Short mmCIF file of C-alpha atoms and ligand atoms in Angstrom, two decimals:
data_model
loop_
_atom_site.label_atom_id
_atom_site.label_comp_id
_atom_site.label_asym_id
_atom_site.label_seq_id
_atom_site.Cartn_x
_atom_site.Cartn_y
_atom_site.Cartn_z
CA UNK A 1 86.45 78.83 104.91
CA UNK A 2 87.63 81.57 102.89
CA UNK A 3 84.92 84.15 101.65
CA UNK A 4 86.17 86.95 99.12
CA UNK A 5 84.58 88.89 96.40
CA UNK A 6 87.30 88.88 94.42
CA UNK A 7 87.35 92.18 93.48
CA UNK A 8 90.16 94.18 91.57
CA UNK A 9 92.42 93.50 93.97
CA UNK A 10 92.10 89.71 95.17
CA UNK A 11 92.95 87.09 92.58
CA UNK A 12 93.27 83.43 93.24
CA UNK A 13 97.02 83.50 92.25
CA UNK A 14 97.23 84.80 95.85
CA UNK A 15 95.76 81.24 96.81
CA UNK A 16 98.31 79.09 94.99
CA UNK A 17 100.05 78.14 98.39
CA UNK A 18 97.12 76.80 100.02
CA UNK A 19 95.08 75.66 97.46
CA UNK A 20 95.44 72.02 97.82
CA UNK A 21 95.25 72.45 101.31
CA UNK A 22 92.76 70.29 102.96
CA UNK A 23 91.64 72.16 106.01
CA UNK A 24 91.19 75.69 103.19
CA UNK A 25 88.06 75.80 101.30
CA UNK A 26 87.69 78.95 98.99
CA UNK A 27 84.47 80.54 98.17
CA UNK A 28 83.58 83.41 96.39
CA UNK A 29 81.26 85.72 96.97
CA UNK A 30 79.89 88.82 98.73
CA UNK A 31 79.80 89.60 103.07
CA UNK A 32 77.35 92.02 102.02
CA UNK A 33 75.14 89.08 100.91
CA UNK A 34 73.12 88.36 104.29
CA UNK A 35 71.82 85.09 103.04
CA UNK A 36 75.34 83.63 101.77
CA UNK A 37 76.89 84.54 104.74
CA UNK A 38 73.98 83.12 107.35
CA UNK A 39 74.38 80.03 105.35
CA UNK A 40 78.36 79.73 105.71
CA UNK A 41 77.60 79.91 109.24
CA UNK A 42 74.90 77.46 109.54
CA UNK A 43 76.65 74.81 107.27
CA UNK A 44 80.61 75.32 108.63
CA UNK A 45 79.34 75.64 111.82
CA UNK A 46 81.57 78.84 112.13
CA UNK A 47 82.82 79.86 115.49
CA UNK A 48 85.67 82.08 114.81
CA UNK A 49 85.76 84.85 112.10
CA UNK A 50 88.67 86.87 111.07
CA UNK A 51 86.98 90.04 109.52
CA UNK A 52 89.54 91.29 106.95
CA UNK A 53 87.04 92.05 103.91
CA UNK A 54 87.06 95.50 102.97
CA UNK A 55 87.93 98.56 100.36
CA UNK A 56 90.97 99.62 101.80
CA UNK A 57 92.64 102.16 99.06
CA UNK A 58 92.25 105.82 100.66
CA UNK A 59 93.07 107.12 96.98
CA UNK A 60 89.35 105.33 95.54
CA UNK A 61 88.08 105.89 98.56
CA UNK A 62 88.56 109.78 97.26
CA UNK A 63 86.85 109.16 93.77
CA UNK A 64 84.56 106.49 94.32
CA UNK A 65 83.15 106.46 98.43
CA UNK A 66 80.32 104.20 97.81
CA UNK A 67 81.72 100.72 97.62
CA UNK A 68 83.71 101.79 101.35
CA UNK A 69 80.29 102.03 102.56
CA UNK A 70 78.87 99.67 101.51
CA UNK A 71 81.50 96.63 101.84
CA UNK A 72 83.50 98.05 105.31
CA UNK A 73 79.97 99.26 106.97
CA UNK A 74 77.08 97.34 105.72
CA UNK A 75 79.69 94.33 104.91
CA UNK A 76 80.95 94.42 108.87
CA UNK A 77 77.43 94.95 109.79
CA UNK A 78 76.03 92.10 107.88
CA UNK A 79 78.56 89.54 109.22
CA UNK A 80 77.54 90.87 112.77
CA UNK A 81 74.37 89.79 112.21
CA UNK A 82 75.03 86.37 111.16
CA UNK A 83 77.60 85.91 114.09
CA UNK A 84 74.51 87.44 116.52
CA UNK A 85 72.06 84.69 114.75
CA UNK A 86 74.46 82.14 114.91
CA UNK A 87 76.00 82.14 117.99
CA UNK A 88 72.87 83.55 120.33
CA UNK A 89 72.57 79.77 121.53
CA UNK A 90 76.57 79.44 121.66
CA UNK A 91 77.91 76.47 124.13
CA UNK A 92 81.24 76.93 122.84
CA UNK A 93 83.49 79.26 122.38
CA UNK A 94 83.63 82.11 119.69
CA UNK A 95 85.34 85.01 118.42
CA UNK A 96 84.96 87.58 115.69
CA UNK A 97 88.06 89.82 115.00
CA UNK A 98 88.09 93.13 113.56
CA UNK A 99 90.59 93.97 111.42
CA UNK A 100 90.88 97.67 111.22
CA UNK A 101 93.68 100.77 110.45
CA UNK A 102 95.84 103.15 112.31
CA UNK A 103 93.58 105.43 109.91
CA UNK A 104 90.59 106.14 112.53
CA UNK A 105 92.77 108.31 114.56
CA UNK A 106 93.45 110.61 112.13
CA UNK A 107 96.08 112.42 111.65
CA UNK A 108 99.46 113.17 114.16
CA UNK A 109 101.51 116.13 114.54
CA UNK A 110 105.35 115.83 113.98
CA UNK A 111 106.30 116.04 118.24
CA UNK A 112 102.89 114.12 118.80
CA UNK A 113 102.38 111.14 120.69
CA UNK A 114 101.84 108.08 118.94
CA UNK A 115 98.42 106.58 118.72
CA UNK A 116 97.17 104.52 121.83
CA UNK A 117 93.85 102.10 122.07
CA UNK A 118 92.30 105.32 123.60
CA UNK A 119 93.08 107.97 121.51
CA UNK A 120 90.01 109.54 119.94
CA UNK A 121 88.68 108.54 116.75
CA UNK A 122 89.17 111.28 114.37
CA UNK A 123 89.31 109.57 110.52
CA UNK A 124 89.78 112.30 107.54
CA UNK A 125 88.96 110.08 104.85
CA UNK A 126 86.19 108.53 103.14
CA UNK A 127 88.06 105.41 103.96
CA UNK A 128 89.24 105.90 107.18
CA UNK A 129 85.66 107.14 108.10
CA UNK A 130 84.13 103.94 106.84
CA UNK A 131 86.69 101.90 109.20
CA UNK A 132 86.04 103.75 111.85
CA UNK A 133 82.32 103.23 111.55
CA UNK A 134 83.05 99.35 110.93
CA UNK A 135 84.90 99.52 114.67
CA UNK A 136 82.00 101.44 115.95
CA UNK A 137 79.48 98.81 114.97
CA UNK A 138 81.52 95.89 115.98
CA UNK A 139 82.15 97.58 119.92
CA UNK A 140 78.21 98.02 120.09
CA UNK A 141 77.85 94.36 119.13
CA UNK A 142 80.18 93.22 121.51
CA UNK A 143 78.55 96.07 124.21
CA UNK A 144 74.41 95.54 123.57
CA UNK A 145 74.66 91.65 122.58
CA UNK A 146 77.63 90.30 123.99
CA UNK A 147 79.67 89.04 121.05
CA UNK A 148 82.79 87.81 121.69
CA UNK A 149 84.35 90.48 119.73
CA UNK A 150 88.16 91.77 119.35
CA UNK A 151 89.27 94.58 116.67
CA UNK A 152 92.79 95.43 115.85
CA UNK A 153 94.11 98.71 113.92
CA UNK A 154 97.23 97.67 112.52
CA UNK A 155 99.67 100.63 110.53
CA UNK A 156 100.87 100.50 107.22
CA UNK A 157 101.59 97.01 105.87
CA UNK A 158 104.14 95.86 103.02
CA UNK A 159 105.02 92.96 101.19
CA UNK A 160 104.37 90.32 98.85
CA UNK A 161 101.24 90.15 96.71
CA UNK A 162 100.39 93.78 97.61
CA UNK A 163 97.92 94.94 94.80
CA UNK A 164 100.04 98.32 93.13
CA UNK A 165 98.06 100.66 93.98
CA UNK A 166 99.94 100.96 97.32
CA UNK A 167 103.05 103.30 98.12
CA UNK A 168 105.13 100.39 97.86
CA UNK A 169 104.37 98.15 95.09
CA UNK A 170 103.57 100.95 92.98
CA UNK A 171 107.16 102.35 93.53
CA UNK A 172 108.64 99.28 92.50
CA UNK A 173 106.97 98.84 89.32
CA UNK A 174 106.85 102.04 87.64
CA UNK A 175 110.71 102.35 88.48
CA UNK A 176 111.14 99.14 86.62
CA UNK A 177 108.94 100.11 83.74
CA UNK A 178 110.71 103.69 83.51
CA UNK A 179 107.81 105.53 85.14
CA UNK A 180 107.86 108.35 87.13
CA UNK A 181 107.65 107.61 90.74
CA UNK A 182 104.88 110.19 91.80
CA UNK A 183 105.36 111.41 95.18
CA UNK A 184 101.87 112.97 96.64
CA UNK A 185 102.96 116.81 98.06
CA UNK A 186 106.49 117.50 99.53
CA UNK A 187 106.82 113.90 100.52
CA UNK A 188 107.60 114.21 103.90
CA UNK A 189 104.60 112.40 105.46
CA UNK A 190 104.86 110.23 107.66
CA UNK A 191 103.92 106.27 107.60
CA UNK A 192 104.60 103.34 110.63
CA UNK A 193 105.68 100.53 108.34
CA UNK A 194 105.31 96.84 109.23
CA UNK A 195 106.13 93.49 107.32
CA UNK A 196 102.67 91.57 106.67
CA UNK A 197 103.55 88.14 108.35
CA UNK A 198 104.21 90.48 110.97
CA UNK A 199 100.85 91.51 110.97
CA UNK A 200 99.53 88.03 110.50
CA UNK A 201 101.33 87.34 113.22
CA UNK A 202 100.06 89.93 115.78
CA UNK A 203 96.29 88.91 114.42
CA UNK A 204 97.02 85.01 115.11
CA UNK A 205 98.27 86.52 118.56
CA UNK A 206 95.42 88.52 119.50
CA UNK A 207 93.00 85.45 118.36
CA UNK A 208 94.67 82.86 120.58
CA UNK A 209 95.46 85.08 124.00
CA UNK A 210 93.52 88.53 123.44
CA UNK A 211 91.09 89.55 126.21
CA UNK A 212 87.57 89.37 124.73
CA UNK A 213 85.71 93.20 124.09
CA UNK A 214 89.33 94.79 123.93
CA UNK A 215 90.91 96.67 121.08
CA UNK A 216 94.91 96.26 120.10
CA UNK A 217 97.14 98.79 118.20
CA UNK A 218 99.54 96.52 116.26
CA UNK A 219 102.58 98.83 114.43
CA UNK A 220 106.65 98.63 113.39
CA UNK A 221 107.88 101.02 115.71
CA UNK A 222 109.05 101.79 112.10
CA UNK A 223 107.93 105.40 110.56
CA UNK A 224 109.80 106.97 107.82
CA UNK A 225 108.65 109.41 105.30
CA UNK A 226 107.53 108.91 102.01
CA UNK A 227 110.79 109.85 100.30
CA UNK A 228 112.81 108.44 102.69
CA UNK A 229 111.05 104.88 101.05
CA UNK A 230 111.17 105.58 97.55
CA UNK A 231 114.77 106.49 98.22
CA UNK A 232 115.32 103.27 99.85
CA UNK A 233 113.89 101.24 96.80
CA UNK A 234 115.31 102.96 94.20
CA UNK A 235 118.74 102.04 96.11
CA UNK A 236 117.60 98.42 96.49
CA UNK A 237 116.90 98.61 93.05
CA UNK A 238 119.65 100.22 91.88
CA UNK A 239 121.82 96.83 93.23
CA UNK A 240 119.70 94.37 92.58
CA UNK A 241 118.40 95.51 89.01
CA UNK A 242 120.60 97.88 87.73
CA UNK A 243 119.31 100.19 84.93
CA UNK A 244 121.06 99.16 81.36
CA UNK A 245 120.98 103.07 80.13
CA UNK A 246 122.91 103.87 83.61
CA UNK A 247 121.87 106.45 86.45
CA UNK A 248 119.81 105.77 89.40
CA UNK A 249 116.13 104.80 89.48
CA UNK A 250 115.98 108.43 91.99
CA UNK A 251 116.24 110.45 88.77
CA UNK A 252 112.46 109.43 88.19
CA UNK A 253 110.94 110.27 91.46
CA UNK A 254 108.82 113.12 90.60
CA UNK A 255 106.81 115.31 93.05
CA UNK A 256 102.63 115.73 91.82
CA UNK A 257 99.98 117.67 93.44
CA UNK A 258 98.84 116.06 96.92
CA UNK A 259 96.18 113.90 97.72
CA UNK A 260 93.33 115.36 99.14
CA UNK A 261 92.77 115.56 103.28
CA UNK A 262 96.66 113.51 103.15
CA UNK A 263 97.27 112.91 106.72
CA UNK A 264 100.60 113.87 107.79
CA UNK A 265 101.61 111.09 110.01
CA UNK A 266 100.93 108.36 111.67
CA UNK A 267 102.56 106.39 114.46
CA UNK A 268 101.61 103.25 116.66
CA UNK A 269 102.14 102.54 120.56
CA UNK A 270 101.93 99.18 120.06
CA UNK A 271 102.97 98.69 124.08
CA UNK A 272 99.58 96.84 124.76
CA UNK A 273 99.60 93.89 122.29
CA UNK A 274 104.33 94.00 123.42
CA UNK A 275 102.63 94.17 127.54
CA UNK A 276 99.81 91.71 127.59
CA UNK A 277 100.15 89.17 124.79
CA UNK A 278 104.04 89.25 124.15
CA UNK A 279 104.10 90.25 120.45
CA UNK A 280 106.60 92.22 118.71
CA UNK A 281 107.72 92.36 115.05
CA UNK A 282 110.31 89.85 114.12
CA UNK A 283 111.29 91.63 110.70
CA UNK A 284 113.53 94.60 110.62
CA UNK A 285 112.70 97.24 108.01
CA UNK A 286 115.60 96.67 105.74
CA UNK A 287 115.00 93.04 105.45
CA UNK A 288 111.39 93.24 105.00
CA UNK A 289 112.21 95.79 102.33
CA UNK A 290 114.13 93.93 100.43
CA UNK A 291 112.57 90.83 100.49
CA UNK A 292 109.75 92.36 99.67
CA UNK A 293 111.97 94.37 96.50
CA UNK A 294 113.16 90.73 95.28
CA UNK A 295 110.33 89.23 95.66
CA UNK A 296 108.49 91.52 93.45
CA UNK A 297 111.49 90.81 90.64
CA UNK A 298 111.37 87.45 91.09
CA UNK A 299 107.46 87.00 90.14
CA UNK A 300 106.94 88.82 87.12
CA UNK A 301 103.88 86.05 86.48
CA UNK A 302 102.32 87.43 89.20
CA UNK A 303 102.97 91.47 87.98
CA UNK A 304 101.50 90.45 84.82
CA UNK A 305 98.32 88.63 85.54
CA UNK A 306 97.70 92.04 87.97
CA UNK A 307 98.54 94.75 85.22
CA UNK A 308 95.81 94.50 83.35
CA UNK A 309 93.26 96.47 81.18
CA UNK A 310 91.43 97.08 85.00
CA UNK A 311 94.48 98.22 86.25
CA UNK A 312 95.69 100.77 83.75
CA UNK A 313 92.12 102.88 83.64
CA UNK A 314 93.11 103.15 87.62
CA UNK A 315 96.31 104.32 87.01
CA UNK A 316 95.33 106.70 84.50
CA UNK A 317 92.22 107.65 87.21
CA UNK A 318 94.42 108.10 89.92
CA UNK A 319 97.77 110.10 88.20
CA UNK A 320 96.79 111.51 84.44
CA UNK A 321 95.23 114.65 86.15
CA UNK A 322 97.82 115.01 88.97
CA UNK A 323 99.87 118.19 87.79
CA UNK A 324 103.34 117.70 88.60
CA UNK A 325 104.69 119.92 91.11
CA UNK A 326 108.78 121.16 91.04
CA UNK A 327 109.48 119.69 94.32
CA UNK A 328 110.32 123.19 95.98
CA UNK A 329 108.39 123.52 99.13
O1 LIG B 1 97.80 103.10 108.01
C1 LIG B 1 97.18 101.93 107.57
C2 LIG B 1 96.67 102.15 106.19
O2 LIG B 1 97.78 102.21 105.32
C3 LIG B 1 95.68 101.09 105.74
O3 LIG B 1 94.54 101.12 106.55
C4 LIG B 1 95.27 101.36 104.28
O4 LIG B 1 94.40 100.34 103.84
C5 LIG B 1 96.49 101.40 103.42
O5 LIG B 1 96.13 101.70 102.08
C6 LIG B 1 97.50 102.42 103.95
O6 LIG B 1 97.03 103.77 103.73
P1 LIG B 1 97.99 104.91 103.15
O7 LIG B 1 97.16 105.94 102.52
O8 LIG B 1 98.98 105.34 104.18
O9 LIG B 1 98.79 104.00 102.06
P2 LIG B 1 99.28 104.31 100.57
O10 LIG B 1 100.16 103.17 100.18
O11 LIG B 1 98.17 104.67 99.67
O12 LIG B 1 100.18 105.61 100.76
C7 LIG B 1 101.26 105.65 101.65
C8 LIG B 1 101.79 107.06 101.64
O13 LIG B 1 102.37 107.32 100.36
C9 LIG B 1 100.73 108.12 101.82
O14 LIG B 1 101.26 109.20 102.57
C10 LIG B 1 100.41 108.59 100.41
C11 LIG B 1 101.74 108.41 99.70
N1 LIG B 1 101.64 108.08 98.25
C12 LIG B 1 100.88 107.04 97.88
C13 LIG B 1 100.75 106.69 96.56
C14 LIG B 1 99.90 105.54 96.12
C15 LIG B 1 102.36 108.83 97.32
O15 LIG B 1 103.10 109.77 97.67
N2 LIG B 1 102.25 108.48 96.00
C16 LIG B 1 101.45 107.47 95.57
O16 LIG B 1 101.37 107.24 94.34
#
């Protein structure tokens, strides 16, 4: 049973795959809606919940916090609920998963450790605050009622069907489109990239063999700056699509003023999920890259149905105002 809102950034093109797959039912609506949800769980009988709904772009998060609190805190809170309801009288086995960020640590120093399961919660964001409350509210329900609960903060993900709005993505298509490639600041934060079947794969891991009431850090081992990536695509792109005026796609990187409260890097120690349940990445950076690179070439149906009118007033949101910066710093 598949519950999503569909808001800008889902669209049932993402579905195609499994849409005529019997054992996937879509539905669309709201986890902030207490009586759709306590109905999903009375009719599907639900004992396992993978909790992946939420407002995850730090950037909106910046110039529009309400919907983070209301979809990532009351949302989380609201499926609680209807897992506490449901489940009070339980005779067999259930599980709700968390799926949170990197983000609720805050920020990392360049020499600093990477974050660990008990590092303290420090988020900087509207966004990262939100998650951090979401985690906060799913521990007490696990602590006070005894929900089978499990949360996992994974790092920065990449891949296909990535709304643009992300580092990645974004990259990809304005170089093709002969946009500037706007690089927040000096560029030189810091990000722990991982593949998403990767991540899909650590979440599937901590669902089957993950110790109930226990939190997992789920990374790359990957981290790279900012400029280091763009640099990387506009390489990838520079072989795989070369530009027909000549030159390299780097000639459009362009450095604008920094996002607000930008943390400076992050890093996972993912050596509980590698220790206890046996999970590492299986896709190296370069690979994941530029799969990821071709696969965004290859389905321009896709690019279009997500570049729409919605899309554009984000874009011009986001960047119009953003001075550009000379890139000396
Ligand atoms: O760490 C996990 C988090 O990673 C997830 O919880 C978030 O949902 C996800 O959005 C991501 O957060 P980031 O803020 O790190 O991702 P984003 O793709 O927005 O930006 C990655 C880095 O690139 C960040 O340092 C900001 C920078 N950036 C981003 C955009 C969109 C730019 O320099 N220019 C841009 O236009």
């Amino acid at each position: 049973m598949n519950l999503d809102a569909l808001t800008y950034a889902g669209s049932l093109n993402n579905l195609r795959e499994v849409q005529d797959n019997p054992r996937h039912t879509f539905l669309r609506g709201d986890i902030c809606d207490a009586a759709l949800v306590r109905r999903i769980f009375a009719e599907h009988a639900i004992r396992t919940v993978v909790h992946f709904a939420a407002e995850s772009h730090v950037d909106r998060s910046i110039t529009g916090p309400a919907a983070f609190i209301q979809t990532n805190v009351v949302g989380t809170f609201t499926l609680l609920e209807a897992a506490r309801e449901s489940w009070a009288n339980r005779s067999k086995p259930c599980r709700f998963l968390h799926v949170s960020t990197d983000e609720v640590y805050g920020a990392l120093g360049p020499d600093d450790p990477a974050f660990t399961e008990s590092t303290p919660y420090a988020p900087n964001s509207p966004y990262s605050a939100s998650k951090a409350s979401s985690d906060h509210l799913v521990r007490a329900y696990g602590r006070t009622y005894g929900l089978p609960v499990l949360t996992t903060n994974c790092s920065n993900n990449y891949g296909p069907y990535q709304y643009p709005e992300k580092l990645i993505p974004l990259m990809i298509l304005n170089a093709l489109i002969g946009k500037p490639l706007p690089v927040y600041g000096d560029g030189r934060q810091v990000r722990d990239w991982l593949y998403v079947e990767d991540h899909c794969d650590a979440i599937l891991t901590v669902l089957d063999r993950g110790r109930v009431g226990e939190t997992y850090n789920i990374g790359g081992g990957n981290e790279q700056t900012n400029l280091e990536i763009v640099g990387r695509i506009c390489d990838l792109l520079d072989r795989l699509q070369p530009k027909q005026a000549g030159g390299s796609y780097r000639e459009q990187i362009t450095h604008v003023q920094d996002r607000p409260g930008h943390d400076r890097r992050y890093a996972i120690d993912a050596g509980k999920i590698r220790a206890e349940l046996g999970w590492q990445p299986a896709h190296a950076f370069d690979d994941g890259l530029a799969q990821t690179v071709r696969w965004y070439l290859a389905n321009q149906d896709w690019v279009n149905s997500i570049m729409s009118e919605r899309y554009s007033e984000w874009i011009a949101l986001n960047y119009a105002k953003r001075p550009t910066t000379d890139g000396n710093f």
